[in-house]
CSV table of C-alpha atoms in Angstrom, one decimal:
chain,number,residue,atom,x,y,z
A,1,MET,CA,-125.0,83.0,22.1
A,2,GLY,CA,-128.0,81.9,19.6
A,3,GLU,CA,-127.4,78.5,18.9
A,4,VAL,CA,-126.4,77.5,22.1
A,5,GLU,CA,-130.2,78.9,23.4
A,6,LYS,CA,-132.3,77.4,20.3
A,7,VAL,CA,-130.4,73.4,21.4
A,8,PHE,CA,-131.6,74.3,24.9
A,9,ILE,CA,-134.9,76.1,24.3
A,10,SER,CA,-135.8,73.0,22.3
A,11,GLY,CA,-135.3,70.4,25.1
A,12,LEU,CA,-136.9,72.5,28.3
A,13,ARG,CA,-138.8,76.1,28.0
A,14,GLU,CA,-140.6,75.3,24.4
A,15,LYS,CA,-141.9,72.1,26.5
A,16,LEU,CA,-143.4,74.1,28.8
A,17,ILE,CA,-144.6,76.6,26.7
A,18,GLU,CA,-146.1,74.0,24.3
A,19,ASP,CA,-148.0,72.4,27.1
A,20,LYS,CA,-148.7,75.3,29.8
A,21,VAL,CA,-151.1,73.2,31.6
A,22,ILE,CA,-149.3,70.5,33.0
A,23,THR,CA,-152.2,67.8,33.6
A,24,GLU,CA,-151.8,65.0,36.3
A,25,GLN,CA,-150.9,62.2,33.9
A,26,ASP,CA,-147.8,64.0,32.6
A,27,LEU,CA,-146.2,63.7,36.6
A,28,VAL,CA,-144.5,60.7,37.8
A,29,PRO,CA,-145.4,60.2,41.6
A,30,GLU,CA,-142.4,58.0,42.0
A,31,PHE,CA,-139.7,60.2,40.3
A,32,ALA,CA,-138.2,62.2,43.3
A,33,SER,CA,-137.7,58.1,44.9
A,34,GLU,CA,-136.1,57.1,41.5
A,35,ILE,CA,-133.8,60.4,41.9
A,36,ILE,CA,-132.8,59.4,45.4
A,37,ARG,CA,-131.9,55.1,44.0
A,38,TYR,CA,-129.7,57.2,41.8
A,39,GLY,CA,-127.6,58.9,44.1
A,40,GLY,CA,-129.4,62.3,44.1
A,41,LYS,CA,-130.7,61.8,47.8
A,42,ASP,CA,-131.1,65.4,48.8
A,43,VAL,CA,-134.2,66.2,46.0
A,44,MET,CA,-136.8,66.4,48.4
A,45,THR,CA,-135.2,68.4,51.0
A,46,CYS,CA,-134.1,71.2,48.6
A,47,LEU,CA,-135.8,74.6,50.5
A,48,GLN,CA,-135.5,76.7,46.5
A,49,CYS,CA,-133.2,79.4,48.2
A,50,GLY,CA,-132.0,79.7,45.0
A,51,ASN,CA,-128.4,79.7,45.4
A,52,CYS,CA,-127.2,77.1,43.3
A,53,THR,CA,-128.7,78.7,40.6
A,54,GLY,CA,-126.8,82.4,41.6
A,55,VAL,CA,-123.9,80.6,41.7
A,56,CYS,CA,-124.2,77.8,38.5
A,57,PRO,CA,-122.0,79.0,35.4
A,58,ILE,CA,-124.5,77.0,33.1
A,59,SER,CA,-127.2,78.5,34.4
A,60,LEU,CA,-125.8,82.1,33.5
A,61,LYS,CA,-125.8,81.8,29.8
A,62,ILE,CA,-128.9,79.3,29.0
A,63,GLU,CA,-132.6,78.5,30.1
A,64,TYR,CA,-131.5,75.9,32.6
A,65,LYS,CA,-131.7,77.3,36.6
A,66,THR,CA,-130.6,74.8,38.7
A,67,ARG,CA,-133.5,75.4,41.1
A,68,THR,CA,-136.2,75.2,39.0
A,69,THR,CA,-134.8,71.3,37.6
A,70,ILE,CA,-134.7,70.9,41.0
A,71,LYS,CA,-138.5,71.7,41.8
A,72,TYR,CA,-139.5,69.6,38.3
A,73,CYS,CA,-138.0,66.8,39.8
A,74,GLN,CA,-140.0,67.5,43.3
A,75,PHE,CA,-143.2,67.5,41.3
A,76,GLY,CA,-143.1,64.1,39.0
A,77,MET,CA,-141.9,66.0,35.7
A,78,LYS,CA,-140.2,63.6,34.4
A,79,SER,CA,-139.8,64.2,30.8
A,80,HIS,CA,-139.3,67.8,31.3
A,81,THR,CA,-136.7,67.1,33.4
A,82,LEU,CA,-134.7,64.5,31.4
A,83,SER,CA,-133.7,67.2,28.8
A,84,THR,CA,-131.5,69.0,31.0
A,85,ARG,CA,-128.8,66.2,31.9
A,86,TRP,CA,-126.1,67.1,30.3
A,87,VAL,CA,-125.4,70.6,30.6
A,88,CYS,CA,-124.2,70.4,34.1
A,89,ALA,CA,-120.5,70.8,34.0
A,90,THR,CA,-120.4,69.3,37.9
A,91,CYS,CA,-118.4,72.1,38.9
A,92,TYR,CA,-119.8,71.5,42.0
A,93,ARG,CA,-120.2,75.1,42.9
A,94,CYS,CA,-123.9,74.8,43.9
A,95,TYR,CA,-122.5,72.2,46.4
A,96,GLU,CA,-120.6,74.2,47.8
A,97,HIS,CA,-123.0,77.5,48.1
A,98,CYS,CA,-126.0,75.4,49.6
A,99,PRO,CA,-127.2,76.4,52.8
A,100,ALA,CA,-128.6,73.2,53.6
A,101,ASP,CA,-125.7,71.5,52.5
A,102,LEU,CA,-127.4,69.4,49.4
A,103,ASN,CA,-125.8,68.4,46.4
A,104,PRO,CA,-127.4,69.4,43.9
A,105,ALA,CA,-124.7,68.3,41.0
A,106,GLU,CA,-125.3,64.8,42.3
A,107,LEU,CA,-129.1,65.3,41.3
A,108,MET,CA,-128.4,66.0,38.4
A,109,ILE,CA,-125.7,62.8,37.7
A,110,ALA,CA,-128.6,60.8,39.1
A,111,LEU,CA,-131.0,62.3,36.3
A,112,ARG,CA,-127.8,60.4,33.9
A,113,HIS,CA,-128.8,57.9,35.2
A,114,ILE,CA,-132.3,57.5,34.4
A,115,ALA,CA,-131.9,59.4,31.3
A,116,VAL,CA,-129.2,56.5,30.3
A,117,ARG,CA,-131.7,53.7,31.3
A,118,GLU,CA,-134.9,55.0,29.4
A,119,GLY,CA,-132.2,54.6,26.5
A,120,ILE,CA,-131.5,58.3,26.0
A,121,VAL,CA,-127.8,57.7,25.2
A,122,PRO,CA,-125.4,60.9,23.7
A,123,PRO,CA,-123.6,59.8,21.2
A,124,PHE,CA,-120.2,61.3,22.7
A,125,VAL,CA,-120.9,58.5,25.5
A,126,LYS,CA,-120.9,55.8,23.1
A,127,THR,CA,-118.1,56.5,21.8
A,128,ALA,CA,-116.1,57.0,24.8
A,129,ALA,CA,-117.2,54.1,26.4
A,130,SER,CA,-116.6,51.6,23.3
A,131,ASN,CA,-113.2,53.6,22.8
A,132,LEU,CA,-112.6,52.0,26.7
A,133,LEU,CA,-114.0,48.4,25.4
A,134,ARG,CA,-111.5,48.6,22.2
A,135,TYR,CA,-108.8,50.4,23.3
A,136,GLY,CA,-108.3,50.3,27.3
A,137,LEU,CA,-108.6,54.4,26.8
A,138,THR,CA,-111.1,56.5,26.2
A,139,VAL,CA,-108.8,58.7,24.1
A,140,LYS,CA,-106.5,56.1,22.2
A,141,PRO,CA,-103.7,58.1,21.0
A,142,ASP,CA,-103.5,58.3,17.5
A,143,GLU,CA,-100.1,57.2,14.9
A,144,ALA,CA,-99.1,61.1,14.6
A,145,MET,CA,-99.1,61.6,18.2
A,146,LEU,CA,-97.2,58.2,19.0
A,147,LYS,CA,-94.3,59.0,16.3
A,148,GLU,CA,-94.4,62.8,18.5
A,149,ARG,CA,-93.7,61.0,21.6
A,150,GLU,CA,-91.3,59.1,20.1
A,151,GLN,CA,-89.4,62.5,19.2
A,152,LEU,CA,-89.7,63.6,22.5
A,153,GLY,CA,-87.8,60.4,24.1
A,154,LEU,CA,-90.8,59.9,26.2
A,155,PRO,CA,-91.2,55.9,27.3
A,156,GLN,CA,-93.1,53.4,24.7
A,157,ALA,CA,-96.4,54.0,25.4
A,158,ALA,CA,-98.0,51.5,27.5
A,159,ILE,CA,-101.2,50.8,24.9
A,160,THR,CA,-98.7,49.3,22.2
A,161,LYS,CA,-96.9,47.1,24.3
A,162,PRO,CA,-98.0,43.3,24.4
A,163,GLY,CA,-98.9,43.8,27.9
A,164,TRP,CA,-101.9,46.1,27.2
A,165,GLU,CA,-103.8,42.7,26.0
A,166,ARG,CA,-103.9,41.7,29.5
A,167,VAL,CA,-105.1,45.1,30.6
A,168,LYS,CA,-108.2,45.4,27.8
A,169,LYS,CA,-109.5,41.8,28.7
A,170,ASP,CA,-109.8,42.8,32.6
A,171,ILE,CA,-112.1,45.8,31.3
A,172,ASN,CA,-113.9,43.9,29.5
A,173,THR,CA,-114.6,41.7,31.9
A,174,ILE,CA,-115.7,44.4,34.5
A,175,ILE,CA,-118.0,45.8,31.9
A,176,GLU,CA,-119.2,42.7,30.8
A,177,THR,CA,-120.1,41.7,34.4
A,178,THR,CA,-121.4,44.7,35.3
A,179,LYS,CA,-124.0,45.0,32.2
A,180,TYR,CA,-122.6,48.5,31.2
A,181,ASP,CA,-122.2,47.0,27.6
A,182,ARG,CA,-125.7,46.1,27.7
A,183,LEU,CA,-127.1,49.5,29.5
A,184,LEU,CA,-125.5,51.4,26.5
A,185,GLY,CA,-125.6,48.8,23.6
A,186,ILE,CA,-122.2,49.2,23.3
A,187,THR,CA,-119.6,46.4,21.7
A,188,ASN,CA,-115.9,45.6,21.5
A,189,LYS,CA,-116.1,45.2,18.0
A,190,GLU,CA,-114.9,47.5,15.7
A,191,GLU,CA,-117.4,49.1,13.3
A,192,GLY,CA,-117.8,47.0,10.2
A,193,GLU,CA,-116.5,43.9,11.2
N,1,MET,CA,-93.4,56.0,50.2
N,2,SER,CA,-93.1,55.9,46.6
N,3,TYR,CA,-95.1,57.5,44.1
N,4,ALA,CA,-96.7,55.9,40.7
N,5,TYR,CA,-97.5,58.3,38.1
N,6,PHE,CA,-100.8,58.1,36.6
N,7,PHE,CA,-101.2,60.2,33.4
N,8,GLY,CA,-104.6,59.2,32.2
N,9,CYS,CA,-105.9,59.7,28.8
N,10,VAL,CA,-105.8,63.3,28.0
N,11,ILE,CA,-101.8,63.8,28.2
N,12,PRO,CA,-100.6,60.9,26.3
N,13,SER,CA,-102.9,61.0,23.2
N,14,ARG,CA,-103.0,64.8,23.4
N,15,TYR,CA,-100.4,66.8,25.1
N,16,PRO,CA,-97.6,64.4,25.7
N,17,GLY,CA,-95.1,67.4,26.7
N,18,ILE,CA,-96.8,67.4,29.8
N,19,GLU,CA,-95.5,63.8,30.5
N,20,TYR,CA,-92.1,64.9,29.9
N,21,ALA,CA,-92.6,68.2,32.0
N,22,VAL,CA,-93.9,66.0,34.7
N,23,ARG,CA,-91.2,63.3,34.5
N,24,TRP,CA,-88.7,65.8,34.0
N,25,VAL,CA,-89.4,68.2,37.1
N,26,MET,CA,-90.0,65.2,39.1
N,27,GLY,CA,-87.4,62.9,38.2
N,28,PRO,CA,-83.5,62.8,38.8
N,29,GLU,CA,-82.7,66.5,36.7
N,30,GLY,CA,-85.3,67.9,38.8
N,31,LEU,CA,-86.8,67.6,42.4
N,32,LYS,CA,-85.8,64.0,42.6
N,33,LEU,CA,-88.4,62.2,44.1
N,34,ASP,CA,-88.9,58.3,43.6
N,35,VAL,CA,-91.3,58.1,41.0
N,36,SER,CA,-92.3,55.4,39.1
N,37,ASP,CA,-94.5,53.7,36.0
N,38,ILE,CA,-97.2,51.3,36.4
N,39,GLU,CA,-98.4,50.3,33.0
N,40,GLU,CA,-101.5,48.5,33.3
N,41,PHE,CA,-102.8,51.8,34.3
N,42,SER,CA,-105.6,52.6,32.4
N,43,CYS,CA,-108.8,55.3,32.1
N,44,CYS,CA,-109.7,56.8,35.3
N,45,PRO,CA,-112.4,56.4,34.5
N,46,VAL,CA,-113.7,59.9,33.0
N,47,PRO,CA,-116.1,61.0,35.7
N,48,GLY,CA,-118.2,63.0,33.3
N,49,ILE,CA,-118.7,59.8,31.3
N,50,PHE,CA,-118.9,56.3,33.2
N,51,TYR,CA,-119.7,58.4,36.7
N,52,SER,CA,-122.8,60.2,35.1
N,53,THR,CA,-124.2,57.2,33.8
N,54,ASP,CA,-123.2,53.8,35.9
N,55,ARG,CA,-122.1,54.2,39.6
N,56,ASP,CA,-121.2,50.7,40.2
N,57,THR,CA,-118.9,50.7,36.7
N,58,TRP,CA,-117.3,53.8,37.3
N,59,LEU,CA,-116.2,52.3,40.8
N,60,ALA,CA,-114.9,49.2,39.4
N,61,LEU,CA,-112.9,50.5,36.9
N,62,ALA,CA,-111.1,53.3,39.2
N,63,ALA,CA,-110.7,50.3,42.1
N,64,ARG,CA,-109.0,48.1,39.5
N,65,ASN,CA,-106.1,51.5,39.0
N,66,LEU,CA,-106.2,51.2,42.7
N,67,CYS,CA,-105.2,48.1,43.2
N,68,LEU,CA,-102.5,48.1,41.1
N,69,ALA,CA,-101.3,51.2,43.5
N,70,GLN,CA,-102.0,49.0,46.8
N,71,LYS,CA,-100.1,46.2,44.8
N,72,ASN,CA,-97.0,48.4,44.2
N,73,LYS,CA,-97.8,50.0,48.0
N,74,SER,CA,-97.4,53.2,46.1
N,75,GLU,CA,-99.3,57.1,46.5
N,76,ILE,CA,-100.9,57.6,42.8
N,77,VAL,CA,-99.8,60.9,41.4
N,78,THR,CA,-102.0,62.4,39.1
N,79,VAL,CA,-101.4,65.4,36.7
N,80,CYS,CA,-105.3,66.0,35.7
N,81,ASN,CA,-108.0,67.5,38.0
N,82,GLY,CA,-110.5,64.5,36.6
N,83,CYS,CA,-108.2,61.9,37.6
N,84,PHE,CA,-107.3,63.3,40.6
N,85,SER,CA,-111.3,63.4,41.8
N,86,SER,CA,-112.3,60.2,40.0
N,87,LEU,CA,-109.4,58.2,41.8
N,88,LEU,CA,-110.2,60.0,45.3
N,89,LYS,CA,-113.7,59.6,45.0
N,90,ALA,CA,-113.3,55.9,44.5
N,91,THR,CA,-111.5,56.1,47.8
N,92,GLU,CA,-114.1,57.8,49.7
N,93,TYR,CA,-116.9,55.2,48.0
N,94,LEU,CA,-115.0,52.6,48.8
N,95,SER,CA,-114.1,53.3,52.8
N,96,GLU,CA,-118.1,52.2,53.0
N,97,PRO,CA,-117.6,48.2,53.9
N,98,LYS,CA,-120.8,47.6,52.3
N,99,VAL,CA,-119.8,49.0,49.1
N,100,MET,CA,-116.2,48.2,48.9
N,101,GLY,CA,-117.7,44.1,49.1
N,102,GLN,CA,-119.9,45.0,46.2
N,103,THR,CA,-116.9,46.3,44.0
N,104,ASN,CA,-114.7,43.0,45.6
N,105,LYS,CA,-117.3,40.3,44.2
N,106,VAL,CA,-116.7,42.3,40.2
N,107,LEU,CA,-113.1,42.6,40.8
N,108,SER,CA,-113.1,38.8,41.8
N,109,LYS,CA,-113.3,38.5,38.2
N,110,ILE,CA,-110.6,39.8,36.9
N,111,GLY,CA,-108.4,38.1,40.5
N,112,MET,CA,-108.2,41.6,42.2
N,113,LYS,CA,-109.0,42.2,45.8
N,114,TYR,CA,-109.1,45.9,47.3
N,115,THR,CA,-108.3,46.1,51.3
N,116,GLY,CA,-106.3,49.5,50.9
N,117,ILE,CA,-102.5,49.0,52.0
N,118,PRO,CA,-101.8,47.0,55.4
N,119,GLU,CA,-99.5,49.0,57.6
N,120,ARG,CA,-98.5,47.1,61.0
N,121,VAL,CA,-99.7,49.5,64.1
N,122,GLU,CA,-96.4,49.8,66.1
N,123,GLY,CA,-95.7,47.9,69.4
N,124,SER,CA,-99.0,45.3,68.2
N,125,ASN,CA,-99.5,42.6,65.8
N,126,ARG,CA,-102.5,44.5,65.0
N,127,ARG,CA,-102.8,45.6,60.8
N,128,VAL,CA,-104.8,48.2,59.8
N,129,PHE,CA,-105.5,49.0,55.9
N,130,ARG,CA,-104.7,52.9,55.1
N,131,PRO,CA,-106.9,53.7,51.9
N,132,VAL,CA,-104.8,54.3,48.9
N,133,SER,CA,-103.7,57.7,48.5
N,134,VAL,CA,-104.3,59.9,45.5
N,135,ARG,CA,-102.3,63.0,45.3
N,136,HIS,CA,-102.2,65.8,42.8
N,137,PHE,CA,-99.2,66.8,41.3
N,138,VAL,CA,-99.6,70.7,42.9
N,139,GLY,CA,-100.0,69.2,46.1
N,140,ILE,CA,-97.0,67.4,46.0
N,141,VAL,CA,-94.9,69.5,44.4
N,142,HIS,CA,-96.0,72.0,47.3
N,143,THR,CA,-94.7,71.3,50.9
N,144,ASP,CA,-91.5,73.0,52.3
N,145,GLU,CA,-89.4,70.4,51.4
N,146,THR,CA,-89.8,70.5,47.4
N,147,MET,CA,-90.5,74.4,47.6
N,148,LYS,CA,-87.2,74.9,48.9
N,149,ALA,CA,-85.3,72.5,46.6
N,150,LEU,CA,-87.4,74.3,43.4
N,151,SER,CA,-86.5,77.6,44.6
N,152,GLU,CA,-82.8,76.7,44.4
N,153,SER,CA,-83.2,75.2,41.1
N,154,ILE,CA,-84.4,78.1,38.7
N,155,LYS,CA,-81.9,78.7,35.7
N,156,ARG,CA,-84.3,81.0,33.8
N,157,PRO,CA,-86.0,82.7,36.5
N,158,LEU,CA,-89.9,84.1,34.6
N,159,LYS,CA,-89.1,88.1,35.3
N,160,ASN,CA,-92.0,90.3,34.2
N,161,ILE,CA,-94.1,87.8,33.1
N,162,LYS,CA,-98.0,87.7,34.0
N,163,VAL,CA,-99.6,84.3,34.8
N,164,ALA,CA,-103.0,84.0,35.1
N,165,VAL,CA,-104.0,81.0,37.2
N,166,HIS,CA,-106.7,78.7,36.2
N,167,TYR,CA,-107.3,75.8,39.2
N,168,GLY,CA,-110.2,74.0,37.4
N,169,CYS,CA,-112.9,72.9,39.5
N,170,HIS,CA,-112.0,69.4,40.4
N,171,TYR,CA,-108.8,70.6,42.5
N,172,LEU,CA,-111.1,72.8,44.7
N,173,ARG,CA,-114.6,71.1,44.4
N,174,PRO,CA,-116.0,68.7,46.3
N,175,THR,CA,-114.3,69.8,49.2
N,176,GLU,CA,-115.3,67.1,51.3
N,177,ASN,CA,-113.6,64.8,48.6
N,178,THR,CA,-110.6,67.4,47.5
N,179,ALA,CA,-109.2,69.2,50.4
N,180,ILE,CA,-105.9,69.9,48.7
N,181,ASP,CA,-106.4,73.8,49.0
N,182,ASP,CA,-108.7,76.5,50.4
N,183,PRO,CA,-111.8,76.1,48.1
N,184,ASN,CA,-112.5,79.9,48.2
N,185,ASP,CA,-109.1,81.7,48.3
N,186,PRO,CA,-106.5,78.5,46.6
N,187,ILE,CA,-103.0,79.4,46.9
N,188,LYS,CA,-101.0,76.3,46.2
N,189,VAL,CA,-100.4,77.2,42.1
N,190,ASP,CA,-99.9,80.9,43.1
N,191,ASP,CA,-97.3,79.9,45.4
N,192,ILE,CA,-96.0,77.7,42.7
N,193,VAL,CA,-95.7,80.6,40.2
N,194,LYS,CA,-94.5,83.3,42.0
N,195,ILE,CA,-90.7,81.1,43.2
N,196,LEU,CA,-90.4,80.7,39.5
N,197,GLY,CA,-90.1,84.4,39.5
N,198,ALA,CA,-93.2,85.2,37.4
N,199,GLU,CA,-96.2,87.6,38.8
N,200,SER,CA,-99.7,85.7,39.7
N,201,ILE,CA,-101.9,88.0,38.6
N,202,GLU,CA,-105.5,89.1,40.4
N,203,TYR,CA,-108.0,89.1,38.0
N,204,ASP,CA,-111.8,88.5,38.2
N,205,ASP,CA,-114.0,85.6,38.6
N,206,LYS,CA,-110.6,83.7,39.2
N,207,LEU,CA,-112.2,80.4,40.0
N,208,ALA,CA,-114.9,80.0,37.3
N,209,CYS,CA,-115.2,77.0,35.5
N,210,CYS,CA,-113.7,76.7,31.9
N,211,GLY,CA,-117.0,74.7,30.3
N,212,ALA,CA,-115.2,72.0,29.5
N,213,GLY,CA,-116.3,69.6,32.7
N,214,GLY,CA,-119.3,67.1,33.0
N,215,GLY,CA,-118.9,66.3,29.1
N,216,VAL,CA,-120.6,69.5,28.2
N,217,ARG,CA,-117.6,69.9,25.9
N,218,SER,CA,-118.5,67.1,24.3
N,219,HIS,CA,-122.5,67.6,24.1
N,220,ILE,CA,-122.7,71.4,23.5
N,221,VAL,CA,-119.3,72.5,22.7
N,222,GLU,CA,-120.8,76.3,22.0
N,223,LEU,CA,-122.1,76.0,25.5
N,224,ALA,CA,-118.4,75.5,26.7
N,225,ASN,CA,-117.0,77.8,24.9
N,226,ALA,CA,-119.3,80.8,25.9
N,227,LEU,CA,-118.0,80.3,29.2
N,228,THR,CA,-114.2,79.7,28.7
N,229,GLU,CA,-114.8,83.2,26.2
N,230,ASP,CA,-115.8,85.0,29.8
N,231,LYS,CA,-112.5,83.5,31.7
N,232,PHE,CA,-110.8,84.9,28.9
N,233,LYS,CA,-112.2,88.4,28.7
N,234,ASN,CA,-110.9,88.7,32.5
N,235,ILE,CA,-107.8,87.3,31.9
N,236,SER,CA,-107.2,89.5,28.7
N,237,ASN,CA,-108.8,92.8,30.5
N,238,GLU,CA,-105.4,92.3,33.0
N,239,ASN,CA,-103.3,92.1,29.6
N,240,ALA,CA,-101.8,88.2,30.9
N,241,ASP,CA,-98.9,86.6,29.5
N,242,VAL,CA,-100.1,83.2,29.7
N,243,ILE,CA,-102.6,80.9,31.1
N,244,VAL,CA,-101.0,78.1,33.8
N,245,THR,CA,-103.7,75.4,35.1
N,246,PRO,CA,-103.0,71.8,36.7
N,247,CYS,CA,-105.3,70.3,34.7
N,248,PRO,CA,-104.7,69.2,31.1
N,249,PHE,CA,-108.5,69.2,30.0
N,250,CYS,CA,-108.7,72.7,31.2
N,251,LEU,CA,-106.1,73.2,29.2
N,252,LEU,CA,-107.4,72.0,26.2
N,253,GLN,CA,-110.3,73.7,26.5
N,254,PHE,CA,-108.8,76.7,27.0
N,255,ASP,CA,-106.2,75.9,23.9
N,256,THR,CA,-109.0,74.8,21.4
N,257,ALA,CA,-111.8,77.0,22.2
N,258,GLN,CA,-109.4,80.5,21.9
N,259,LYS,CA,-109.7,80.6,18.2
N,260,SER,CA,-113.6,80.6,18.0
N,261,PHE,CA,-113.5,84.0,19.5
N,262,THR,CA,-110.3,85.9,19.5
N,263,LYS,CA,-107.6,86.4,17.2
N,264,ARG,CA,-104.8,87.1,19.6
N,265,GLY,CA,-104.9,84.0,21.6
N,266,ILE,CA,-103.1,84.0,24.9
N,267,PRO,CA,-100.6,80.8,25.5
N,268,VAL,CA,-101.9,78.1,27.8
N,269,VAL,CA,-99.4,75.3,29.7
N,270,HIS,CA,-99.5,72.7,32.2
N,271,VAL,CA,-97.9,73.9,35.5
N,272,ALA,CA,-95.4,71.3,35.1
N,273,GLN,CA,-94.4,72.7,31.7
N,274,LEU,CA,-94.1,76.2,33.1
N,275,MET,CA,-92.1,75.2,35.6
N,276,ALA,CA,-89.6,72.9,33.7
N,277,ILE,CA,-89.2,75.9,31.2
N,278,ALA,CA,-88.1,77.8,34.6
N,279,MET,CA,-86.0,75.2,35.7
N,280,GLY,CA,-84.2,74.7,32.3
N,281,ALA,CA,-85.4,71.7,30.7
N,282,ASP,CA,-85.1,71.7,27.1
N,283,LEU,CA,-87.7,73.6,25.7
N,284,SER,CA,-87.6,71.4,22.3
N,285,LYS,CA,-88.8,68.6,24.3
N,286,LEU,CA,-92.0,70.1,26.2
N,287,GLY,CA,-94.2,70.1,23.4
N,288,LEU,CA,-95.2,73.9,23.0
N,289,GLU,CA,-95.1,73.4,19.5
N,290,LEU,CA,-98.5,71.2,20.1
N,291,HIS,CA,-100.5,73.9,21.3
N,292,ASN,CA,-103.0,75.2,19.0
N,293,VAL,CA,-101.9,78.9,20.8
N,294,SER,CA,-98.7,79.7,20.2
N,295,CYS,CA,-96.2,79.8,22.9
N,296,ASN,CA,-93.7,81.4,20.8
N,297,PRO,CA,-94.3,85.2,22.5
N,298,LEU,CA,-94.3,84.0,26.0
N,299,LEU,CA,-90.6,82.3,25.3
N,300,ALA,CA,-89.5,85.4,23.4
N,301,LYS,CA,-90.4,87.4,27.0
N,302,ILE,CA,-88.6,85.0,29.1
N,303,GLY,CA,-85.8,85.3,27.0
N,304,VAL,CA,-85.1,82.6,25.1
N,305,THR,CA,-85.2,81.0,22.1
N,306,GLU,CA,-88.2,80.1,19.7
N,307,VAL,CA,-88.8,76.4,19.8
N,308,SER,CA,-88.9,75.7,16.1
N,309,ARG,CA,-88.1,72.1,14.4
């Protein structure tokens, strides 16, 4: 567990210890409304009972606490909360157990939306999204797996058929229309092309 | 109503044996259901990546898949909890007329339009639009009729096999979307396991997360593995012979994480693979030798010869 803790503490706890005093300049008053815009509509109605932290599998393991993160969002501590965004497993236990029927998991997803728009994009998101642009699937079957499929007597993978070009084109059109490629900074060109 | 297979990304490119098992179980040699392929189906898309970063893109990509099923007038059969929750959530979002309008604006660029499947109201000229129905493999198998057919088609009863069932989060939650099983006391996979002749064991924290979802596995694999280890300890305390899950992503996590914390692994199979074993499918076609943790001890205990190629 040591390593995991290190990864995380460098994100949130250390920062809090470093700047023990949070001054008004660090707070972003419109942070909550930004979260609401991206789907975390329950941010201001949280009563801070802590049920969400109690049932969260991740909160048991590392220095991330669901309730605390929501409190930070209410305060407007934007730079502190954006480091917590990719540890939520979206298991929705918090939502199932919230006595006020709020949805903390959607709030974490809203934080991811904001982080991506601030230019903080984890590499695996870029990889998966560009795979979809290039191949039409987020996980592309490799040659060995295609051979394996043949041995099992499965139908030929759709990705290897000529009809797949149309699928790829449609997916590219959708992503260009919603400007998702520009948001993440990805292209459908293979590296080095 | 006919069904359309939706295998997603993990199954065809990591565990093709699951695809074979599902086709075999639902097909003419198994439960004889009317299922076809829609080859243009693409990624659901992955909720941990697309739903997390841009809802509009996620919804348009999911709606593209729904449009294909709408054109074919079929129900979608998902075999993965991720695909299930992503597509089902999309139909929920699209039930809002405003959201449907915005999404259709994007879809118009590729000549598609999501409306739902039109249905004539009996005794009038009115038509209603029914949302495309997204089903989970387990939900389809777990009906009185198919369960009866299943119990009659067992060729290799799984006697004395202790099965630890792992449901996976997105099979159960959020309940307002899924609601195919009791979120606090799910029974469907346990029922299937029992019909196959095996024993479904109880263990601590049965409904806990495998740790992989929501991008955690891709982001901090040690954290995902730590959660899997907790769950694995509870399972091995009860001396389970096999872990059975209805989700290939949970399967991938259990199958790959085990080597980081134990030497004595417990084999992990998809519920469709377990069904295919019991129903007498050709074992060499189930892709069991592609799993990281060897399934041979399980097969030996069932009393069939080990798979080798």
